[in-house]
mmCIF file of C-alpha atoms and ligand atoms in Angstrom:
data_model
loop_
_atom_site.group_PDB
_atom_site.id
_atom_site.type_symbol
_atom_site.label_atom_id
_atom_site.label_comp_id
_atom_site.label_asym_id
_atom_site.label_seq_id
_atom_site.Cartn_x
_atom_site.Cartn_y
_atom_site.Cartn_z
ATOM 1 C CA MET A 25 -27.803 21.947 2.021
ATOM 2 C CA LYS A 26 -24.977 22.740 -0.404
ATOM 3 C CA PHE A 27 -23.371 20.141 -2.662
ATOM 4 C CA LYS A 28 -20.278 20.637 -4.771
ATOM 5 C CA ILE A 29 -19.933 17.942 -7.357
ATOM 6 C CA TYR A 30 -17.041 17.155 -9.650
ATOM 7 C CA ARG A 31 -18.099 17.356 -13.278
ATOM 8 C CA TYR A 32 -16.123 16.359 -16.308
ATOM 9 C CA ASN A 33 -17.252 15.316 -19.734
ATOM 10 C CA PRO A 34 -14.136 14.732 -21.841
ATOM 11 C CA GLU A 35 -16.123 15.279 -25.031
ATOM 12 C CA THR A 36 -17.258 18.800 -24.212
ATOM 13 C CA ASP A 37 -15.209 20.067 -21.255
ATOM 14 C CA LYS A 38 -11.612 21.203 -21.494
ATOM 15 C CA LYS A 39 -11.132 20.849 -17.763
ATOM 16 C CA PRO A 40 -13.000 19.299 -14.840
ATOM 17 C CA TYR A 41 -14.997 21.774 -12.743
ATOM 18 C CA MET A 42 -17.086 21.725 -9.563
ATOM 19 C CA GLN A 43 -20.820 22.270 -9.949
ATOM 20 C CA GLU A 44 -22.809 23.620 -7.028
ATOM 21 C CA PHE A 45 -26.254 22.451 -6.094
ATOM 22 C CA ASP A 46 -28.524 23.662 -3.346
ATOM 23 C CA ILE A 47 -31.020 21.173 -2.031
ATOM 24 C CA ASP A 48 -33.600 21.388 0.721
ATOM 25 C CA ILE A 49 -33.256 18.506 3.077
ATOM 26 C CA ALA A 50 -35.706 18.228 5.932
ATOM 27 C CA GLU A 51 -34.317 18.275 9.462
ATOM 28 C CA GLY A 52 -33.840 14.732 10.740
ATOM 29 C CA SER A 53 -34.166 13.259 7.267
ATOM 30 C CA ASP A 54 -32.699 9.786 6.875
ATOM 31 C CA LYS A 55 -31.755 10.308 3.247
ATOM 32 C CA MET A 56 -28.640 8.658 1.981
ATOM 33 C CA LEU A 57 -26.210 10.504 -0.244
ATOM 34 C CA LEU A 58 -27.150 8.257 -3.162
ATOM 35 C CA ASP A 59 -30.783 9.407 -2.875
ATOM 36 C CA VAL A 60 -29.592 12.989 -3.185
ATOM 37 C CA LEU A 61 -27.540 12.134 -6.268
ATOM 38 C CA VAL A 62 -30.584 10.477 -7.823
ATOM 39 C CA ASP A 63 -32.628 13.634 -7.103
ATOM 40 C CA LEU A 64 -29.909 15.781 -8.637
ATOM 41 C CA LYS A 65 -29.872 13.631 -11.729
ATOM 42 C CA GLU A 66 -33.521 14.513 -12.175
ATOM 43 C CA GLN A 67 -32.564 18.201 -12.133
ATOM 44 C CA ASP A 68 -29.619 17.630 -14.450
ATOM 45 C CA PRO A 69 -29.819 14.348 -16.381
ATOM 46 C CA THR A 70 -26.225 14.674 -17.594
ATOM 47 C CA LEU A 71 -24.836 13.999 -14.119
ATOM 48 C CA SER A 72 -23.180 10.560 -14.262
ATOM 49 C CA PHE A 73 -22.413 8.122 -11.478
ATOM 50 C CA ARG A 74 -22.565 4.388 -10.897
ATOM 51 C CA ARG A 75 -24.958 2.635 -8.603
ATOM 52 C CA SER A 76 -26.862 -0.585 -8.453
ATOM 53 C CA CYS A 77 -27.918 -2.246 -5.211
ATOM 54 C CA ARG A 78 -28.390 0.982 -3.162
ATOM 55 C CA GLU A 79 -27.662 -0.980 0.036
ATOM 56 C CA GLY A 80 -23.897 -1.384 0.326
ATOM 57 C CA VAL A 81 -23.655 -4.778 -1.327
ATOM 58 C CA CYS A 82 -22.590 -4.301 -4.932
ATOM 59 C CA GLY A 83 -19.717 -1.877 -4.403
ATOM 60 C CA SER A 84 -20.424 0.280 -7.439
ATOM 61 C CA ASP A 85 -20.934 3.716 -5.874
ATOM 62 C CA GLY A 86 -17.607 4.283 -4.185
ATOM 63 C CA LEU A 87 -16.986 8.048 -4.129
ATOM 64 C CA ASN A 88 -14.755 10.555 -2.438
ATOM 65 C CA ILE A 89 -17.120 12.303 -0.037
ATOM 66 C CA ASN A 90 -15.802 15.342 1.818
ATOM 67 C CA GLY A 91 -12.322 13.989 1.279
ATOM 68 C CA LYS A 92 -12.986 10.455 2.456
ATOM 69 C CA ASN A 93 -13.809 7.456 0.296
ATOM 70 C CA GLY A 94 -17.099 5.711 0.986
ATOM 71 C CA LEU A 95 -20.266 4.306 -0.536
ATOM 72 C CA ALA A 96 -22.884 6.940 -1.326
ATOM 73 C CA CYS A 97 -25.747 4.520 -0.662
ATOM 74 C CA ILE A 98 -24.866 3.911 2.980
ATOM 75 C CA THR A 99 -23.627 7.398 3.823
ATOM 76 C CA ALA A 100 -26.372 9.303 5.623
ATOM 77 C CA VAL A 101 -26.601 12.918 4.480
ATOM 78 C CA SER A 102 -27.190 13.919 8.102
ATOM 79 C CA SER A 103 -23.675 12.691 8.927
ATOM 80 C CA LEU A 104 -22.078 15.095 6.436
ATOM 81 C CA LYS A 105 -20.932 18.685 6.846
ATOM 82 C CA SER A 106 -22.234 21.248 4.368
ATOM 83 C CA PRO A 107 -20.975 21.955 1.730
ATOM 84 C CA VAL A 108 -20.671 18.314 0.757
ATOM 85 C CA VAL A 109 -17.828 17.971 -1.730
ATOM 86 C CA ILE A 110 -18.178 14.926 -3.942
ATOM 87 C CA ARG A 111 -15.395 13.747 -6.201
ATOM 88 C CA PRO A 112 -14.659 10.503 -8.038
ATOM 89 C CA LEU A 113 -12.416 7.926 -6.328
ATOM 90 C CA PRO A 114 -8.893 9.393 -6.361
ATOM 91 C CA GLY A 115 -6.054 8.012 -8.436
ATOM 92 C CA LEU A 116 -8.057 6.333 -11.179
ATOM 93 C CA PRO A 117 -8.694 7.822 -14.639
ATOM 94 C CA VAL A 118 -12.046 9.629 -14.852
ATOM 95 C CA ILE A 119 -14.344 8.447 -17.624
ATOM 96 C CA ARG A 120 -17.016 11.031 -16.920
ATOM 97 C CA ASP A 121 -18.146 12.959 -13.817
ATOM 98 C CA LEU A 122 -18.066 10.492 -10.925
ATOM 99 C CA VAL A 123 -17.434 7.419 -13.054
ATOM 100 C CA VAL A 124 -13.848 6.126 -12.982
ATOM 101 C CA ASP A 125 -12.032 3.519 -15.021
ATOM 102 C CA MET A 126 -11.499 0.570 -12.677
ATOM 103 C CA ALA A 127 -9.413 -1.510 -15.116
ATOM 104 C CA GLN A 128 -6.183 -1.143 -13.150
ATOM 105 C CA PHE A 129 -7.925 -2.111 -9.946
ATOM 106 C CA TYR A 130 -9.420 -5.249 -11.504
ATOM 107 C CA LYS A 131 -6.114 -6.150 -13.110
ATOM 108 C CA GLN A 132 -4.512 -6.323 -9.677
ATOM 109 C CA TYR A 133 -7.416 -8.424 -8.458
ATOM 110 C CA GLU A 134 -6.997 -10.800 -11.371
ATOM 111 C CA LYS A 135 -3.281 -11.077 -10.658
ATOM 112 C CA ILE A 136 -3.791 -12.716 -7.286
ATOM 113 C CA LYS A 137 -5.889 -15.510 -8.866
ATOM 114 C CA PRO A 138 -9.087 -14.928 -6.893
ATOM 115 C CA TYR A 139 -10.391 -18.473 -7.121
ATOM 116 C CA LEU A 140 -9.761 -21.764 -5.394
ATOM 117 C CA ILE A 141 -6.945 -23.852 -6.860
ATOM 118 C CA ALA A 142 -6.936 -27.393 -5.546
ATOM 119 C CA ASP A 143 -4.919 -30.317 -6.877
ATOM 120 C CA THR A 144 -6.848 -32.768 -4.746
ATOM 121 C CA GLU A 145 -9.411 -34.998 -6.358
ATOM 122 C CA THR A 146 -12.737 -33.321 -7.041
ATOM 123 C CA PRO A 147 -15.216 -34.655 -4.499
ATOM 124 C CA ALA A 148 -18.691 -35.816 -5.546
ATOM 125 C CA LYS A 149 -20.444 -33.035 -3.662
ATOM 126 C CA GLU A 150 -18.325 -30.299 -2.160
ATOM 127 C CA ARG A 151 -14.967 -29.613 -0.546
ATOM 128 C CA LEU A 152 -15.489 -29.746 3.171
ATOM 129 C CA GLN A 153 -13.922 -27.460 5.713
ATOM 130 C CA SER A 154 -13.944 -27.607 9.500
ATOM 131 C CA PRO A 155 -15.833 -24.781 11.212
ATOM 132 C CA GLU A 156 -12.461 -23.537 12.558
ATOM 133 C CA ASP A 157 -10.956 -23.382 9.084
ATOM 134 C CA ARG A 158 -14.057 -21.681 7.762
ATOM 135 C CA GLU A 159 -13.779 -19.086 10.494
ATOM 136 C CA LYS A 160 -10.400 -18.005 9.134
ATOM 137 C CA LEU A 161 -12.149 -16.571 6.081
ATOM 138 C CA ASP A 162 -14.268 -14.202 8.149
ATOM 139 C CA GLY A 163 -13.290 -10.579 7.651
ATOM 140 C CA LEU A 164 -11.898 -11.467 4.220
ATOM 141 C CA TYR A 165 -14.645 -12.900 2.043
ATOM 142 C CA GLU A 166 -16.982 -9.953 2.723
ATOM 143 C CA CYS A 167 -15.020 -7.613 0.451
ATOM 144 C CA ILE A 168 -17.287 -6.147 -2.249
ATOM 145 C CA LEU A 169 -14.463 -4.766 -4.422
ATOM 146 C CA CYS A 170 -15.668 -1.195 -4.118
ATOM 147 C CA ALA A 171 -12.071 0.083 -4.422
ATOM 148 C CA CYS A 172 -12.556 2.621 -1.628
ATOM 149 C CA CYS A 173 -9.448 1.242 0.087
ATOM 150 C CA SER A 174 -7.051 0.915 -2.840
ATOM 151 C CA THR A 175 -7.886 4.394 -4.133
ATOM 152 C CA ALA A 176 -7.201 5.823 -0.656
ATOM 153 C CA CYS A 177 -3.772 4.202 -0.543
ATOM 154 C CA PRO A 178 -0.805 6.408 -1.526
ATOM 155 C CA SER A 179 1.257 3.367 -2.495
ATOM 156 C CA PHE A 180 -1.487 2.401 -4.938
ATOM 157 C CA TRP A 181 -1.569 5.950 -6.339
ATOM 158 C CA TRP A 182 2.159 5.876 -7.104
ATOM 159 C CA ASN A 183 2.362 2.315 -8.397
ATOM 160 C CA PRO A 184 -1.091 1.078 -9.438
ATOM 161 C CA ASP A 185 0.481 -1.214 -12.020
ATOM 162 C CA LYS A 186 2.865 -2.911 -9.581
ATOM 163 C CA PHE A 187 1.463 -2.731 -6.058
ATOM 164 C CA VAL A 188 -1.483 -5.101 -5.668
ATOM 165 C CA GLY A 189 -3.198 -2.728 -3.248
ATOM 166 C CA PRO A 190 -5.170 -3.396 -0.075
ATOM 167 C CA SER A 191 -8.242 -4.864 -1.743
ATOM 168 C CA GLY A 192 -6.304 -7.338 -3.874
ATOM 169 C CA LEU A 193 -4.079 -8.302 -0.960
ATOM 170 C CA LEU A 194 -7.061 -8.912 1.304
ATOM 171 C CA GLN A 195 -8.343 -11.308 -1.351
ATOM 172 C CA ALA A 196 -4.884 -12.834 -1.790
ATOM 173 C CA TYR A 197 -4.840 -13.667 1.902
ATOM 174 C CA ARG A 198 -8.377 -15.021 1.695
ATOM 175 C CA PHE A 199 -7.081 -17.751 -0.659
ATOM 176 C CA LEU A 200 -3.754 -18.183 1.147
ATOM 177 C CA VAL A 201 -5.504 -19.191 4.371
ATOM 178 C CA ASP A 202 -8.196 -21.271 2.714
ATOM 179 C CA SER A 203 -7.633 -24.843 3.934
ATOM 180 C CA ARG A 204 -8.963 -26.215 0.638
ATOM 181 C CA ASP A 205 -6.475 -24.355 -1.552
ATOM 182 C CA THR A 206 -3.317 -26.333 -2.361
ATOM 183 C CA HIS A 207 -1.348 -23.605 -4.153
ATOM 184 C CA THR A 208 -0.178 -21.635 -1.120
ATOM 185 C CA GLU A 209 3.509 -21.896 -2.112
ATOM 186 C CA GLU A 210 2.950 -20.701 -5.674
ATOM 187 C CA ARG A 211 0.716 -17.883 -4.495
ATOM 188 C CA LEU A 212 3.388 -16.709 -2.054
ATOM 189 C CA ALA A 213 6.119 -16.939 -4.693
ATOM 190 C CA ASP A 214 4.041 -14.703 -6.974
ATOM 191 C CA LEU A 215 3.852 -12.031 -4.298
ATOM 192 C CA ASP A 216 7.473 -11.994 -3.197
ATOM 193 C CA ASP A 217 8.840 -9.026 -5.096
ATOM 194 C CA ALA A 218 9.656 -5.470 -4.047
ATOM 195 C CA TYR A 219 6.227 -4.106 -5.028
ATOM 196 C CA SER A 220 3.266 -6.505 -4.849
ATOM 197 C CA VAL A 221 3.067 -6.726 -1.047
ATOM 198 C CA PHE A 222 6.034 -4.804 0.279
ATOM 199 C CA ARG A 223 4.931 -1.406 -1.010
ATOM 200 C CA CYS A 224 2.435 -1.360 1.826
ATOM 201 C CA ARG A 225 3.761 1.173 4.316
ATOM 202 C CA GLY A 226 1.147 0.481 6.946
ATOM 203 C CA ILE A 227 -0.519 3.887 6.748
ATOM 204 C CA MET A 228 -3.890 2.196 7.305
ATOM 205 C CA ASN A 229 -5.881 4.560 5.082
ATOM 206 C CA CYS A 230 -7.471 1.377 3.773
ATOM 207 C CA VAL A 231 -8.748 0.349 7.196
ATOM 208 C CA ASP A 232 -10.004 3.853 7.824
ATOM 209 C CA VAL A 233 -12.265 3.925 4.766
ATOM 210 C CA CYS A 234 -13.479 0.346 4.224
ATOM 211 C CA PRO A 235 -17.285 0.574 4.259
ATOM 212 C CA LYS A 236 -17.509 -3.081 5.227
ATOM 213 C CA GLY A 237 -15.262 -2.610 8.259
ATOM 214 C CA LEU A 238 -12.553 -4.923 6.939
ATOM 215 C CA ASN A 239 -8.883 -4.698 7.808
ATOM 216 C CA PRO A 240 -6.569 -5.063 4.789
ATOM 217 C CA THR A 241 -3.505 -3.957 6.787
ATOM 218 C CA LYS A 242 -3.908 -6.933 9.099
ATOM 219 C CA ALA A 243 -4.242 -9.311 6.150
ATOM 220 C CA ILE A 244 -1.109 -7.791 4.599
ATOM 221 C CA GLY A 245 0.720 -8.385 7.889
ATOM 222 C CA HIS A 246 -0.327 -12.045 7.755
ATOM 223 C CA ILE A 247 0.934 -12.373 4.178
ATOM 224 C CA ARG A 248 4.246 -10.868 5.267
ATOM 225 C CA SER A 249 4.618 -13.386 8.087
ATOM 226 C CA MET A 250 3.739 -16.227 5.717
ATOM 227 C CA LEU A 251 6.426 -14.998 3.318
ATOM 228 C CA LEU A 252 8.863 -14.710 6.206
ATOM 229 C CA LYS A 253 8.115 -18.233 7.415
ATOM 230 C CA SER A 254 8.478 -19.742 3.976
ATOM 231 C CA GLY A 255 11.567 -17.644 3.233
ATOM 232 C CA VAL A 256 13.824 -18.468 6.177
ATOM 233 C CA MET B 21 5.438 -11.081 -9.741
ATOM 234 C CA VAL B 22 7.002 -7.723 -10.544
ATOM 235 C CA THR B 23 10.630 -7.877 -11.650
ATOM 236 C CA THR B 24 13.074 -5.152 -10.718
ATOM 237 C CA VAL B 25 16.719 -4.788 -11.632
ATOM 238 C CA THR B 26 17.760 -1.939 -9.401
ATOM 239 C CA SER B 27 16.473 -3.222 -6.055
ATOM 240 C CA LEU B 28 19.149 -4.438 -3.656
ATOM 241 C CA GLY B 29 17.804 -7.838 -2.668
ATOM 242 C CA ARG B 30 16.553 -10.662 -4.824
ATOM 243 C CA SER B 31 13.042 -10.471 -3.430
ATOM 244 C CA GLY B 32 10.719 -8.105 -1.647
ATOM 245 C CA LEU B 33 11.175 -10.119 1.518
ATOM 246 C CA HIS B 34 14.946 -9.900 1.199
ATOM 247 C CA ASP B 35 14.868 -6.077 1.092
ATOM 248 C CA TRP B 36 12.343 -5.942 3.883
ATOM 249 C CA VAL B 37 14.451 -8.118 6.206
ATOM 250 C CA LEU B 38 17.688 -6.301 5.335
ATOM 251 C CA GLN B 39 16.032 -2.975 6.079
ATOM 252 C CA ARG B 40 15.009 -4.116 9.554
ATOM 253 C CA LEU B 41 18.267 -5.941 10.329
ATOM 254 C CA SER B 42 20.362 -2.914 9.327
ATOM 255 C CA ALA B 43 18.178 -0.707 11.513
ATOM 256 C CA VAL B 44 18.884 -2.945 14.527
ATOM 257 C CA ILE B 45 22.643 -2.895 13.872
ATOM 258 C CA MET B 46 22.669 0.903 13.579
ATOM 259 C CA LEU B 47 20.699 1.242 16.789
ATOM 260 C CA ALA B 48 23.070 -1.107 18.618
ATOM 261 C CA TYR B 49 26.031 0.929 17.400
ATOM 262 C CA VAL B 50 24.530 4.196 18.558
ATOM 263 C CA VAL B 51 23.772 2.699 21.967
ATOM 264 C CA TYR B 52 27.293 1.310 22.217
ATOM 265 C CA LEU B 53 28.874 4.648 21.322
ATOM 266 C CA GLY B 54 26.526 6.397 23.744
ATOM 267 C CA TYR B 55 27.716 4.041 26.450
ATOM 268 C CA PHE B 56 31.319 4.842 25.599
ATOM 269 C CA PHE B 57 30.727 8.589 25.802
ATOM 270 C CA ALA B 58 28.798 8.261 29.049
ATOM 271 C CA THR B 59 31.370 6.120 30.813
ATOM 272 C CA THR B 60 34.561 7.756 29.584
ATOM 273 C CA PRO B 61 35.399 10.639 31.904
ATOM 274 C CA GLU B 62 37.499 12.482 29.373
ATOM 275 C CA ILE B 63 37.448 11.850 25.661
ATOM 276 C CA THR B 64 41.079 12.120 24.740
ATOM 277 C CA PHE B 65 42.738 11.198 21.500
ATOM 278 C CA ALA B 66 44.191 8.133 23.205
ATOM 279 C CA ALA B 67 40.818 6.986 24.507
ATOM 280 C CA TRP B 68 39.234 7.468 21.091
ATOM 281 C CA GLN B 69 42.054 5.650 19.338
ATOM 282 C CA GLY B 70 41.973 2.888 21.941
ATOM 283 C CA LEU B 71 38.287 2.360 21.286
ATOM 284 C CA PHE B 72 38.902 1.739 17.610
ATOM 285 C CA ALA B 73 42.065 -0.324 18.114
ATOM 286 C CA SER B 74 40.241 -3.576 18.797
ATOM 287 C CA THR B 75 39.220 -5.788 15.918
ATOM 288 C CA PHE B 76 35.763 -6.027 17.437
ATOM 289 C CA MET B 77 35.207 -2.277 17.138
ATOM 290 C CA LYS B 78 36.558 -2.260 13.608
ATOM 291 C CA VAL B 79 34.250 -5.031 12.518
ATOM 292 C CA PHE B 80 31.304 -3.502 14.390
ATOM 293 C CA SER B 81 31.948 -0.115 12.805
ATOM 294 C CA PHE B 82 32.269 -1.676 9.398
ATOM 295 C CA LEU B 83 29.024 -3.608 9.856
ATOM 296 C CA THR B 84 27.317 -0.389 10.853
ATOM 297 C CA LEU B 85 28.688 1.419 7.853
ATOM 298 C CA LEU B 86 27.463 -1.415 5.648
ATOM 299 C CA SER B 87 24.062 -1.129 7.328
ATOM 300 C CA VAL B 88 23.913 2.623 6.733
ATOM 301 C CA VAL B 89 24.699 2.134 3.064
ATOM 302 C CA MET B 90 22.207 -0.714 2.573
ATOM 303 C CA HIS B 91 19.507 1.037 4.571
ATOM 304 C CA ALA B 92 19.990 4.232 2.604
ATOM 305 C CA TRP B 93 19.927 2.440 -0.725
ATOM 306 C CA ILE B 94 16.795 0.395 0.021
ATOM 307 C CA GLY B 95 14.991 3.398 1.463
ATOM 308 C CA LEU B 96 15.951 5.872 -1.244
ATOM 309 C CA TRP B 97 15.271 3.311 -3.955
ATOM 310 C CA ILE B 98 11.728 3.008 -2.624
ATOM 311 C CA VAL B 99 11.333 6.788 -2.441
ATOM 312 C CA SER B 100 12.618 7.191 -5.994
ATOM 313 C CA THR B 101 10.313 4.510 -7.394
ATOM 314 C CA ASP B 102 7.361 6.136 -5.621
ATOM 315 C CA TYR B 103 7.964 9.788 -6.357
ATOM 316 C CA MET B 104 10.085 9.940 -9.513
ATOM 317 C CA PRO B 105 7.898 8.662 -12.307
ATOM 318 C CA LYS B 106 10.225 10.104 -14.942
ATOM 319 C CA VAL B 107 12.777 7.405 -15.721
ATOM 320 C CA SER B 108 15.593 9.780 -16.598
ATOM 321 C CA ILE B 109 15.311 11.632 -13.285
ATOM 322 C CA ARG B 110 14.932 8.380 -11.377
ATOM 323 C CA VAL B 111 18.014 6.804 -12.932
ATOM 324 C CA ALA B 112 20.100 9.943 -12.372
ATOM 325 C CA PHE B 113 19.037 10.068 -8.739
ATOM 326 C CA GLN B 114 19.764 6.373 -8.222
ATOM 327 C CA ALA B 115 23.177 6.738 -9.830
ATOM 328 C CA ILE B 116 24.091 9.599 -7.504
ATOM 329 C CA VAL B 117 22.981 7.598 -4.474
ATOM 330 C CA ILE B 118 25.020 4.581 -5.593
ATOM 331 C CA VAL B 119 28.150 6.703 -6.067
ATOM 332 C CA ILE B 120 27.736 8.283 -2.620
ATOM 333 C CA CYS B 121 27.082 4.907 -0.951
ATOM 334 C CA LEU B 122 30.071 3.192 -2.535
ATOM 335 C CA SER B 123 32.344 6.152 -1.804
ATOM 336 C CA LEU B 124 31.295 6.118 1.831
ATOM 337 C CA LEU B 125 32.019 2.415 2.015
ATOM 338 C CA VAL B 126 35.513 2.679 0.532
ATOM 339 C CA TRP B 127 36.321 5.759 2.572
ATOM 340 C CA GLY B 128 35.122 4.031 5.762
ATOM 341 C CA ILE B 129 37.308 1.009 5.134
ATOM 342 C CA GLN B 130 40.306 3.279 4.572
ATOM 343 C CA ILE B 131 39.707 5.090 7.848
ATOM 344 C CA LEU B 132 39.000 2.001 9.936
ATOM 345 C CA TRP B 133 42.027 0.059 8.781
ATOM 346 C CA SER B 134 44.159 3.192 8.390
ATOM 347 C CA LEU B 135 45.021 2.351 4.826
HETATM 348 S S1 LIG C 24 -1.921 0.095 5.171
HETATM 349 FE FE1 LIG C 24 -0.849 -0.474 3.309
HETATM 350 S S2 LIG C 24 -2.433 -1.034 1.882
HETATM 351 FE FE2 LIG C 24 -3.437 0.099 3.539
HETATM 352 S S3 LIG C 24 -3.517 2.217 2.818
HETATM 353 FE FE3 LIG C 24 -1.641 1.956 3.955
HETATM 354 S S4 LIG C 24 -0.029 1.434 2.491
HETATM 355 FE FE4 LIG C 24 -2.021 1.127 1.529
HETATM 356 S S1 LIG C 25 -11.566 -4.148 1.465
HETATM 357 FE FE1 LIG C 25 -13.319 -2.840 1.948
HETATM 358 S S2 LIG C 25 -12.837 -0.904 0.931
HETATM 359 FE FE2 LIG C 25 -11.514 -2.418 0.043
HETATM 360 S S3 LIG C 25 -12.583 -3.105 -1.805
HETATM 361 FE FE3 LIG C 25 -13.100 -4.511 -0.131
HETATM 362 S S4 LIG C 25 -14.976 -3.710 0.746
HETATM 363 FE FE4 LIG C 25 -14.105 -2.077 -0.508
HETATM 364 S S1 LIG C 26 -25.140 1.049 -4.789
HETATM 365 FE FE1 LIG C 26 -24.356 -0.928 -4.347
HETATM 366 S S2 LIG C 26 -22.888 -0.501 -2.829
HETATM 367 FE FE2 LIG C 26 -23.843 1.419 -3.090
#
């Protein structure tokens, strides 16, 4: 099977280039793309990429695989068409090969204050929630911050410093609906500008690529209705 | 919170609502005009002038014109802030759009109230 991999070492290369690899993969093999990358690194130790958990939990190996963002560790090689073209996540500065600088992505995450803010008295043990209220967090808390969605979003490409992006907005909604959080109003006020939420054009690239099957577009719709309700 | 000086509304929500409201007004106007064309056997100068003689039609037309201008500004402002990263080009483009929008508005008022 053929692999074309984006290579760029800013210290030695003038320009990024695609390196080709040919690898024998047995028919019916259940290899994941990450396994192949690890094999390739044995052939060429300079090949750089991030990975950690190798089971779709840590979110570190988000890559652009045959044009679509996904996690290498849970992408079966058998599901891919040869030649497999592997590039870093689009829209973010490349540090080296497949490793991108995620600073802008994390900055947006930080902006939405991804932690519980409660003015109520701190209970002795824990803040309780009814099972119904807890259920509202399903489909939101599972996000692993892999950035597959935000780097697939054109609005995030054009305005990564101003548009929070699908991942950050999914998290924003996760705290907006949390029954234990008392800062809903302030959170909404922080989002009500022309960029943070409203740059979402509903293209749903984010939904298409999320390896955890989450739906940022839906969460963004909920934020919009919350803004609408508090604004009229 | 991202602050902007050139956006039309005070907030993102404001722009978003205006964009949708103006779209509804424009659609209603098109439907209304379509109805007029469909039910008027012969479009004569008198019929056309009669249509615009009522205050209702004048106000409706003006509202539609206002909607066109607002809709265009909000939409093109978004396009320019997405696709024109160079500030000089962006500002020049926005200035041209503002001049066209305001001219249309003044011109429309002149026509509607035959000033
Ligand atoms: S739906 Fe919104 S957030 Fe998702 S990719 Fe499209 S513009 Fe981006
Ligand atoms: S929403 Fe999905 S694609 Fe986006 S960062 Fe979270 S897990 Fe990754
Ligand atoms: S290595 Fe952790 S998500 Fe792929």
